[in-house]
Each structure stands twice: as C-alpha cells, then as structure tokens.
PDB file of C-alpha atoms in Angstrom:
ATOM      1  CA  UNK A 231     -56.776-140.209 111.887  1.00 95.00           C
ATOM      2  CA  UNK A 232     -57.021-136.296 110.831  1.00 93.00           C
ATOM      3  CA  UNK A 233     -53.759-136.080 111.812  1.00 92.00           C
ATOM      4  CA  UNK A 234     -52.782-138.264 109.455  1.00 93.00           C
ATOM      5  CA  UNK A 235     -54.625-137.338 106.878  1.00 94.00           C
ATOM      6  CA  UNK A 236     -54.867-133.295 107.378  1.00 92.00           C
ATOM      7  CA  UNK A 237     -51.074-132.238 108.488  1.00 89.00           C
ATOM      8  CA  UNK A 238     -49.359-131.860 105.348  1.00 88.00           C
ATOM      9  CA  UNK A 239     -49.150-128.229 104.900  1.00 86.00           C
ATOM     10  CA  UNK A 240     -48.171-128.440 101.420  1.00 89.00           C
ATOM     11  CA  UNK A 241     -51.726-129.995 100.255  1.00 90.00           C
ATOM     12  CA  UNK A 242     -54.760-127.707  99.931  1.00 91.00           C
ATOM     13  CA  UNK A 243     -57.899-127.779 102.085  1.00 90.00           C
ATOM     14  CA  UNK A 244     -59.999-128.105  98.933  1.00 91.00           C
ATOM     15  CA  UNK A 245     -63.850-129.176  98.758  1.00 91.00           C
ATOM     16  CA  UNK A 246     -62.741-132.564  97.689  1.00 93.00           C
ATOM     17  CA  UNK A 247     -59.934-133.123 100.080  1.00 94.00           C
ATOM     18  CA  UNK A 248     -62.455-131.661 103.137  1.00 94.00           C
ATOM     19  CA  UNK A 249     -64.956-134.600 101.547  1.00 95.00           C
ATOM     20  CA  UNK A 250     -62.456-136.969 101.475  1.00 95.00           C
ATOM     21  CA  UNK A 251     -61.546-136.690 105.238  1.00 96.00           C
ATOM     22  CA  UNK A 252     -65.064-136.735 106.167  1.00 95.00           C
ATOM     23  CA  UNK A 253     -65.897-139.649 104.703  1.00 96.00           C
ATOM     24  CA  UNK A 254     -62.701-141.868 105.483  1.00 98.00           C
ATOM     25  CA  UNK A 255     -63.446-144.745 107.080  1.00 98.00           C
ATOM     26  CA  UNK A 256     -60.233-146.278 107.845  1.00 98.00           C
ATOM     27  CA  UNK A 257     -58.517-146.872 111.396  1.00 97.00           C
ATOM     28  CA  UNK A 258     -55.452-144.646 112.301  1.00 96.00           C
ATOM     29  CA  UNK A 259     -52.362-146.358 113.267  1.00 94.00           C
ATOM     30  CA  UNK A 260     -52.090-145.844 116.770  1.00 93.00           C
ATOM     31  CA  UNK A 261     -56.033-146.085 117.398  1.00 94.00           C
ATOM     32  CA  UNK A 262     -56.912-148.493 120.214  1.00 93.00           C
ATOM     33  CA  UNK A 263     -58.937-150.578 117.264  1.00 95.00           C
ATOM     34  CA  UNK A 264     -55.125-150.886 115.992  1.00 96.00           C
ATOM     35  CA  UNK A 265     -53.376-151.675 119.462  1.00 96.00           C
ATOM     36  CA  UNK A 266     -56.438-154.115 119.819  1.00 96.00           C
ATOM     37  CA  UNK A 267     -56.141-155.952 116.974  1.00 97.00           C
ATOM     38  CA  UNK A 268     -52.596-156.769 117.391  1.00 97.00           C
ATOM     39  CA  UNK A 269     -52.887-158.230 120.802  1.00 97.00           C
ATOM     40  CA  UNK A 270     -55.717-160.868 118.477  1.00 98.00           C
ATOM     41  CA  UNK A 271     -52.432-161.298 115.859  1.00 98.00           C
ATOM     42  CA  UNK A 272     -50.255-162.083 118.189  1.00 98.00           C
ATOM     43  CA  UNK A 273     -52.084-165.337 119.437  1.00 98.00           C
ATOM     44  CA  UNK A 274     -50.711-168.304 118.491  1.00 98.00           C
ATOM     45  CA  UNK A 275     -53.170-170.302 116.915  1.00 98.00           C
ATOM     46  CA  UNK A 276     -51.158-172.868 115.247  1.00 96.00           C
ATOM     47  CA  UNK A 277     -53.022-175.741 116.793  1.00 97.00           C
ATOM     48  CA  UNK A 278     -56.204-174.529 115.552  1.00 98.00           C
ATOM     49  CA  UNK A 279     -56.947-174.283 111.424  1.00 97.00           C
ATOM     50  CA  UNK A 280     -60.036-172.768 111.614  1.00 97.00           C
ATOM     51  CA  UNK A 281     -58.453-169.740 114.106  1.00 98.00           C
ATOM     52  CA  UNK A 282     -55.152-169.560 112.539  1.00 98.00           C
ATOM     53  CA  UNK A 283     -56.725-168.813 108.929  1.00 97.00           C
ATOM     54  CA  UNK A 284     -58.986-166.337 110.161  1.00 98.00           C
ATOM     55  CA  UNK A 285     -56.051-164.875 111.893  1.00 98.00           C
ATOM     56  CA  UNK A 286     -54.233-164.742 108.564  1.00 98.00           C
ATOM     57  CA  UNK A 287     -57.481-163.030 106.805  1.00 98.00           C
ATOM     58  CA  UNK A 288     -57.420-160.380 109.625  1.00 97.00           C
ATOM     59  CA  UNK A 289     -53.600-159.747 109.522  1.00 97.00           C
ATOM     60  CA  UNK A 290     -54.842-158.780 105.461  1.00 97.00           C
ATOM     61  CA  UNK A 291     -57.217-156.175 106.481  1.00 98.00           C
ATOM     62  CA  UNK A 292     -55.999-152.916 105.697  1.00 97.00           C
ATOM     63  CA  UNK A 293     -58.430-150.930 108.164  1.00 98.00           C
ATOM     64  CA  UNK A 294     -60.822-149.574 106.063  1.00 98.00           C
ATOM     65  CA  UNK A 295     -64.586-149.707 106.892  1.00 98.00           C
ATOM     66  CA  UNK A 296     -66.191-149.588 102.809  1.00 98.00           C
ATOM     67  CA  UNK A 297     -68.964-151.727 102.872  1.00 98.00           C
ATOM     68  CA  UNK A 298     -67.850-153.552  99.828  1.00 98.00           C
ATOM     69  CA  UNK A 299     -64.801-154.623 101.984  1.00 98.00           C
ATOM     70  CA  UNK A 300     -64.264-158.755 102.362  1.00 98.00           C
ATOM     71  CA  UNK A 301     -61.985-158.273 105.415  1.00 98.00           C
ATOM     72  CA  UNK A 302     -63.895-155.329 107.579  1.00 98.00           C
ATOM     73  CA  UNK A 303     -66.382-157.831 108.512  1.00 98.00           C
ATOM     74  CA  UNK A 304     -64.258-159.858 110.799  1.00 98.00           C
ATOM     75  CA  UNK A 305     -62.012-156.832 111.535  1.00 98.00           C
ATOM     76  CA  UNK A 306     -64.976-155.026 113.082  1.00 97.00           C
ATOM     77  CA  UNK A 307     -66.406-158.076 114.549  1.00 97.00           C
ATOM     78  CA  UNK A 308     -63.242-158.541 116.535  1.00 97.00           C
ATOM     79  CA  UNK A 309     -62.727-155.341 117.496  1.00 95.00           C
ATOM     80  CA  UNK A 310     -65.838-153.079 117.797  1.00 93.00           C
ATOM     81  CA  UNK A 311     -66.801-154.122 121.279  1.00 91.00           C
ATOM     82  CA  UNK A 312     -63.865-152.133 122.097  1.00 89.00           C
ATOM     83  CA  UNK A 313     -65.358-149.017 121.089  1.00 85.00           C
ATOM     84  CA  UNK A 314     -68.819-149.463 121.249  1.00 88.00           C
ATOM     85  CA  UNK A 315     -69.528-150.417 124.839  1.00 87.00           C
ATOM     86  CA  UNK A 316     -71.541-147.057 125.632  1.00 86.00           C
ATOM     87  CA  UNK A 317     -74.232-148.324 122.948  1.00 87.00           C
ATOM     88  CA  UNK A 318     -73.999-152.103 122.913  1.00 86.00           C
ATOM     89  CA  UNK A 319     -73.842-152.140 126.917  1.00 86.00           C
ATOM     90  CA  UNK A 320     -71.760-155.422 126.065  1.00 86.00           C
ATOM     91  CA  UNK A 321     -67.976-155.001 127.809  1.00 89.00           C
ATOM     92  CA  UNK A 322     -65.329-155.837 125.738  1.00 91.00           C
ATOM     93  CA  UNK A 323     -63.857-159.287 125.477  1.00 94.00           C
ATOM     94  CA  UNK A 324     -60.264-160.197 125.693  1.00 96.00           C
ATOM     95  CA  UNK A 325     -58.479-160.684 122.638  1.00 97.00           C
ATOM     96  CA  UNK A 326     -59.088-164.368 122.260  1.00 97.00           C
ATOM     97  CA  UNK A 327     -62.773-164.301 123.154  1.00 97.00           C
ATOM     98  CA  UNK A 328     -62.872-161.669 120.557  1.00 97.00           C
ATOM     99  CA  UNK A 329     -61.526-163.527 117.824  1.00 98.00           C
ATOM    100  CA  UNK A 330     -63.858-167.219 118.631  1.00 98.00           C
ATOM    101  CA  UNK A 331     -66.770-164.574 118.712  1.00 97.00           C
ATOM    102  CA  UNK A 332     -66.099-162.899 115.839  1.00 97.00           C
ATOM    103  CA  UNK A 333     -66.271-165.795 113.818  1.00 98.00           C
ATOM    104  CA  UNK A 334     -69.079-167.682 115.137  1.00 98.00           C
ATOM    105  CA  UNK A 335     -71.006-164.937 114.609  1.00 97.00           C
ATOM    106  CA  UNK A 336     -69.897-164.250 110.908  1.00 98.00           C
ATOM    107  CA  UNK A 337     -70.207-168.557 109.997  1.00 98.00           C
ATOM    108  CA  UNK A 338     -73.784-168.543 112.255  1.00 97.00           C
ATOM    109  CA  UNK A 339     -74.935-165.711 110.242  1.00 98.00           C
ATOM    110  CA  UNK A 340     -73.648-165.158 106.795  1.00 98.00           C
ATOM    111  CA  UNK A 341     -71.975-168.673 106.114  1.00 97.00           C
ATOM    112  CA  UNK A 342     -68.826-167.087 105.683  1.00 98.00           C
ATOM    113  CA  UNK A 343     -65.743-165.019 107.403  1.00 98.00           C
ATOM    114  CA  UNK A 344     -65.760-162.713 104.664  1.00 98.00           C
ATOM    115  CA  UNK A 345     -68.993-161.174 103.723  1.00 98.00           C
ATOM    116  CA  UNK A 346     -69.176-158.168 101.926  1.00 98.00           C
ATOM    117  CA  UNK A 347     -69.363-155.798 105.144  1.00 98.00           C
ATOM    118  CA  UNK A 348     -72.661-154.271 104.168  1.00 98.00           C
ATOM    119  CA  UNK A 349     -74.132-157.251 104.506  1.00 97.00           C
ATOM    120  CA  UNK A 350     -73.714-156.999 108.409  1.00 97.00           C
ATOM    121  CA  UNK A 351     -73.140-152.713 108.902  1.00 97.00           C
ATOM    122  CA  UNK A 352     -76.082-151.476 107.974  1.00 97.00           C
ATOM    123  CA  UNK A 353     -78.548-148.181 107.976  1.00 96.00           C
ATOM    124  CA  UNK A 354     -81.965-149.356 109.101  1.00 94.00           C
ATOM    125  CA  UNK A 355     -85.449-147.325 109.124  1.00 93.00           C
ATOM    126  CA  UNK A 356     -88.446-148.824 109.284  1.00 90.00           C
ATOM    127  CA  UNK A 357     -88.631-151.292 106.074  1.00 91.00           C
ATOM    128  CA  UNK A 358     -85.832-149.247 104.388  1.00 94.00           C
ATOM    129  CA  UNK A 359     -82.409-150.476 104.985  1.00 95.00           C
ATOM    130  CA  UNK A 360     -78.938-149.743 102.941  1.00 97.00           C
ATOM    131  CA  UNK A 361     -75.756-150.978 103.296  1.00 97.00           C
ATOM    132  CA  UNK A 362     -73.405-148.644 105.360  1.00 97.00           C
ATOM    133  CA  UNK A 363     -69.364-147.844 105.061  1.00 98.00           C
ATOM    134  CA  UNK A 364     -68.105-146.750 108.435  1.00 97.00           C
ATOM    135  CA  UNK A 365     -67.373-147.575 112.105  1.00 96.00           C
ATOM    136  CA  UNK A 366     -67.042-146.941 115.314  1.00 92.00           C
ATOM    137  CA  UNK A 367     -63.962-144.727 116.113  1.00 92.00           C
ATOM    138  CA  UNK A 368     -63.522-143.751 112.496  1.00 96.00           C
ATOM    139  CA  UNK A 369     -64.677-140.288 110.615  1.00 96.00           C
ATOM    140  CA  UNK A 370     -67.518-141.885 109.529  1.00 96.00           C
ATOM    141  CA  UNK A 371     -68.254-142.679 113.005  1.00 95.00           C
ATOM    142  CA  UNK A 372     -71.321-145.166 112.815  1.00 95.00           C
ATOM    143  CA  UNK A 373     -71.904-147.543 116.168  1.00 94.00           C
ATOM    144  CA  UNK A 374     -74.448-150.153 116.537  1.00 93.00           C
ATOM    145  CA  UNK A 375     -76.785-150.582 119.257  1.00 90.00           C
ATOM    146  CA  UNK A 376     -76.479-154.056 119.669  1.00 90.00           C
ATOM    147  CA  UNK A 377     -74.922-157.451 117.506  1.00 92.00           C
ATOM    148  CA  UNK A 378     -78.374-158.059 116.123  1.00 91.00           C
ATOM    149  CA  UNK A 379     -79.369-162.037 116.624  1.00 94.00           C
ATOM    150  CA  UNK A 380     -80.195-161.623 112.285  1.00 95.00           C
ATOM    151  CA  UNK A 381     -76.350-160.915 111.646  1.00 96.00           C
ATOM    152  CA  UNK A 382     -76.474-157.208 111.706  1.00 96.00           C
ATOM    153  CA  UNK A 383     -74.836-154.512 112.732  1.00 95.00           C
ATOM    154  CA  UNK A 384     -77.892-151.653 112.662  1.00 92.00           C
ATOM    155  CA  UNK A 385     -76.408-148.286 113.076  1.00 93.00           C
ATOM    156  CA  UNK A 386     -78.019-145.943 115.745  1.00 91.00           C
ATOM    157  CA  UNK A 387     -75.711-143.582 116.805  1.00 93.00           C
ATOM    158  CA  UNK A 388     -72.504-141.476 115.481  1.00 93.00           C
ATOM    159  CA  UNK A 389     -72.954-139.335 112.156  1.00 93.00           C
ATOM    160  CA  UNK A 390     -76.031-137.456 112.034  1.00 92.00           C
ATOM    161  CA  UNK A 391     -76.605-134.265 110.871  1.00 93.00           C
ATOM    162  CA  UNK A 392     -74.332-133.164 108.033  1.00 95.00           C
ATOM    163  CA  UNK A 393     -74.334-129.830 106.217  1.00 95.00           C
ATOM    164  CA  UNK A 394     -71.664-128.716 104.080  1.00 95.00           C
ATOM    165  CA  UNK A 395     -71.655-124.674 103.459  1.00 95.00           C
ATOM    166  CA  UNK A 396     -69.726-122.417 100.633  1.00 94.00           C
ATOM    167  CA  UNK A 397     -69.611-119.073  99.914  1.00 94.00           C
ATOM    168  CA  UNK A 398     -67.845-118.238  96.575  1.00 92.00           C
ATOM    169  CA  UNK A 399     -65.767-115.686  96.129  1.00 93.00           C
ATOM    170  CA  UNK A 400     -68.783-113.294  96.148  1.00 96.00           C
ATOM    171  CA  UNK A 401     -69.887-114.073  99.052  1.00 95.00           C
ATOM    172  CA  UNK A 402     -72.758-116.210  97.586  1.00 93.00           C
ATOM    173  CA  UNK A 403     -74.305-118.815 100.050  1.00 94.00           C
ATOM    174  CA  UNK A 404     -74.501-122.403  99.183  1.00 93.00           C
ATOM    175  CA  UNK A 405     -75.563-125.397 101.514  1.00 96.00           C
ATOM    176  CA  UNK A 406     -75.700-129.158 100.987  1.00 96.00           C
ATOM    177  CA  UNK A 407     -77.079-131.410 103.885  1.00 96.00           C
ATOM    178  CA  UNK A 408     -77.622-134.884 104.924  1.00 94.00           C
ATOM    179  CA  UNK A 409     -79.192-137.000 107.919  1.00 93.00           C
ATOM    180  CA  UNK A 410     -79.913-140.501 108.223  1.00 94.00           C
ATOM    181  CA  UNK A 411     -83.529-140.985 107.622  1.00 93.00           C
ATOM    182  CA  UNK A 412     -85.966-138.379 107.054  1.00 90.00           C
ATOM    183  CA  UNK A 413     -87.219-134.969 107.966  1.00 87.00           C
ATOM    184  CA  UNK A 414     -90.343-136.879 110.476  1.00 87.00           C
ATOM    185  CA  UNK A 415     -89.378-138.393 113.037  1.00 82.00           C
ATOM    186  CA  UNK A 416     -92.707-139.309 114.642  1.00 85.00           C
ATOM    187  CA  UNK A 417     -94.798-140.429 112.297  1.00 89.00           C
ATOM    188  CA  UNK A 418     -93.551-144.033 110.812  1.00 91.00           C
ATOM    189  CA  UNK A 419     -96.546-143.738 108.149  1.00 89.00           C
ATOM    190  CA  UNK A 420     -94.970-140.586 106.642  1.00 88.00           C
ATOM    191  CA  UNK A 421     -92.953-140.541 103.354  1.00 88.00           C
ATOM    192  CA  UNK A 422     -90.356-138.030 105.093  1.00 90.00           C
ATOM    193  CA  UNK A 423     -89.742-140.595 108.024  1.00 93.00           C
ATOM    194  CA  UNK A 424     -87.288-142.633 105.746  1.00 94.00           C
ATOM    195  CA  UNK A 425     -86.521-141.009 102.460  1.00 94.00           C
ATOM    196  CA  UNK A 426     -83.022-139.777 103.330  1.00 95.00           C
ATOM    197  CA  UNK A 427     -81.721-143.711 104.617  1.00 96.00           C
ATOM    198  CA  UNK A 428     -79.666-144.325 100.894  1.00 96.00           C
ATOM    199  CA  UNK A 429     -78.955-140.930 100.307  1.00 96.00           C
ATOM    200  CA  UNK A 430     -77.270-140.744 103.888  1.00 96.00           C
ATOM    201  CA  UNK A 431     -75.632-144.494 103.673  1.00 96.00           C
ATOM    202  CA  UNK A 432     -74.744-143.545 100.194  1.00 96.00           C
ATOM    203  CA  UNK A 433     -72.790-140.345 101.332  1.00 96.00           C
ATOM    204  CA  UNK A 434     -74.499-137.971  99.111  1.00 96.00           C
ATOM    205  CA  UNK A 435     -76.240-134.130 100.050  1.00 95.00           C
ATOM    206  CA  UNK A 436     -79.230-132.736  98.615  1.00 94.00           C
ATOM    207  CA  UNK A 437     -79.401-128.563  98.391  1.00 94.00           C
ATOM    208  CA  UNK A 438     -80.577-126.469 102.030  1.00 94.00           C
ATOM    209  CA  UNK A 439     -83.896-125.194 101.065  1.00 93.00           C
ATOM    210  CA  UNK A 440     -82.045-120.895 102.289  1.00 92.00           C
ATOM    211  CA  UNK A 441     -85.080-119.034 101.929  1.00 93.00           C
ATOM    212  CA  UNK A 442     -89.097-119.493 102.342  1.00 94.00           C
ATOM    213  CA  UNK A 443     -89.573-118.953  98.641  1.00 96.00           C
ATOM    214  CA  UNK A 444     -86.909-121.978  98.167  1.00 94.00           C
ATOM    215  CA  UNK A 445     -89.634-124.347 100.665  1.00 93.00           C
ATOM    216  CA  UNK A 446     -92.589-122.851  99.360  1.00 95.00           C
ATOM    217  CA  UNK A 447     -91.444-123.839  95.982  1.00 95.00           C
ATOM    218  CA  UNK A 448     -90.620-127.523  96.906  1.00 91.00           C
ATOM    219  CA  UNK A 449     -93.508-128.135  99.340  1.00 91.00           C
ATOM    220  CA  UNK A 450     -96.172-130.651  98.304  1.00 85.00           C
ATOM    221  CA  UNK A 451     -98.934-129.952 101.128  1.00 84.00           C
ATOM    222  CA  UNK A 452     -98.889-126.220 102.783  1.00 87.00           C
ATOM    223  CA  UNK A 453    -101.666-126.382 106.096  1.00 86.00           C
ATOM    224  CA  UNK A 454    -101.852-124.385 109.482  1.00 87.00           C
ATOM    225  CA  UNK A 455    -101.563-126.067 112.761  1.00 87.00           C
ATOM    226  CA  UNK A 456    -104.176-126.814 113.916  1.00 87.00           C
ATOM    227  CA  UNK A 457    -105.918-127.456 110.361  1.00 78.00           C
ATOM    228  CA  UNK A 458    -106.951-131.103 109.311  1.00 66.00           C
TER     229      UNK A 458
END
C-alpha cells in the first residue's frame, strides 16, 4: 500500500501527504485481504438470497477501513481472520465459512450487515471507548484480540506510539505525539490511564513536552519518590 501511494516521484513528501499515508486505511490491491476476498466473490451463491446479497454488498466495498464506512464491517468480518491469527489465536476459515460467519455475527450483533464500522472496531480503555478507523494489514494497522461475544472488535495491538518531528528551516525542533490511552499504565484509578483513547482513535497529536521547563509548566502534582 506505500507503494501505491508513495512512488510517484513527481508529488512532494509534504507534512500533509506524510499524514495522509499514515493514516490510510485502505487495502492495497494485491494484499492477501484482496486475494482473500475474491476467492468469497467468486462463490456462487445464487441459491441462497440471504448470501448472494451480502455477496453483492461486499463486491461494493471499496477497501477502506473509516469507521463511518457501511461496507468495512462485513469486509473485515470476512476477511480479518486472515491477518489476525497471531492475536485472535482463531485460524482462518475458508472462504465460505468466512462469509456465513461474517454475517451471523454482524445480524446476531448489530441487527444489520451494514453497521457503521465503528460500531464493531473499536478503541477500548477501561470505561472509555471510541470508535476506531483502521485494520489489520493496513497503515493504520489496528488488530483485535479476539471477536468479542458483545459485537466488537476491541483493538489491542498494531499502532502505538506515534510522534511526528519537524525542524524548520532553522533548525527549530517541533514534536507532536500520540498513543492509545494514557501516560499510566498501572494505575486504572488514574486520570492519565485513559485520557489519550479519542485523541488516539480520533487521529490527532498533542505537542512533546522538549524541555523540563515545558513539564514543569504543565504538571499538576510535582512529588519525590518515595513521598506520599
């Protein structure tokens, strides 16, 4: 997919185009997601309704992963046990088997085979949740640990740390960073363990805090270990 995207010599590497690649979520052409897929559209399902006009809303999707997508939902369902094996520990089913799962999962859990997909891929911490854009096997490489028995897809693994740095033509030093939840990690009662989950799933940065005068200035509680 950056081959597609970054080989035209003729187009800058600007800040927007480098943000643009980073956050693609669509499938390249010759990805095995693609190769996948086809083997599922190739089925005939003529003697089954239900099948065939699922079939027909997959052969629609045009392999992007936004979460406001109403065709990624059964496009990942189908397909993501392909790529997410080493996190699910689920093995992939045939093409088939993919497909009848797919949608008895979507109709058992949202009603429908085409939910928004952030109502299934989501960002989960704690009691904060956001809808997520993304998959596995794309640049914004998000993977589930498991096909959650409450119809979602929470993502554990794939982007993490982010941190974009500039220096202007000055040499002046600039940093913008991102992670999924929070600067604490063990301490679930903390207001740092979760206060990054929208700002992540929304693909937004706040500014590196460069210097100590920068964290002294933003701190709200300065102690010593060891202190109460």
């Amino acid at each position: 997919r950056i081959m597609e995207l970054a080989s035209d010599p003729s187009k800058p590497m600007t800040r927007e185009r480098l943000l643009a690649i980073k956050f693609d979520n669509k499938y390249a052409a010759k990805s095995i997601t693609v190769d996948f897929l086809n083997a599922v559209l190739g089925i005939d399902y003529s003697a089954e309704p239900k099948l065939l006009k699922a079939q027909d809303h997959l052969r629609a999707w045009d392999l992007g992963t936004d979460k406001d997508s109403r065709h990624a939902a059964l496009g990942i369902m189908v397909t993501l046990k392909t790529t997410s094996e080493i996190y699910t520990g689920e093995a992939p089913l045939p093409p088939d088997a993919s497909l009848r799962y797919a949608v008895d999962y979507l109709i058992r859990h949202h009603g429908r085979i085409d939910p928004p997909y952030g109502d299934l891929n989501i960002l989960r911490r704690g009691d904060v949740s956001a809808p997520l854009s993304g998959s596995g096997d794309t640049l914004r490489a998000v993977y589930p640990d498991s096909f959650g028995d409450d119809g979602k897809l929470a993502m554990t693994a794939g982007d993490s740390y982010i941190a974009l740095v500039e220096w202007d033509a000055d040499g002046n030093l600039n940093a913008s960073i991102a992670q999924p939840y929070g600067s604490n990690i063990g301490d679930a009662g903390n207001v740092h363990h979760n206060d990054q989950v929208e700002m992540f799933a929304g693909e937004k940065f706040r500014p590196a805090l460069l210097t100590k005068d920068d964290v002294i200035a933003q701190a709200t509680a300065r102690y010593k270990p060891g202190e109460r």
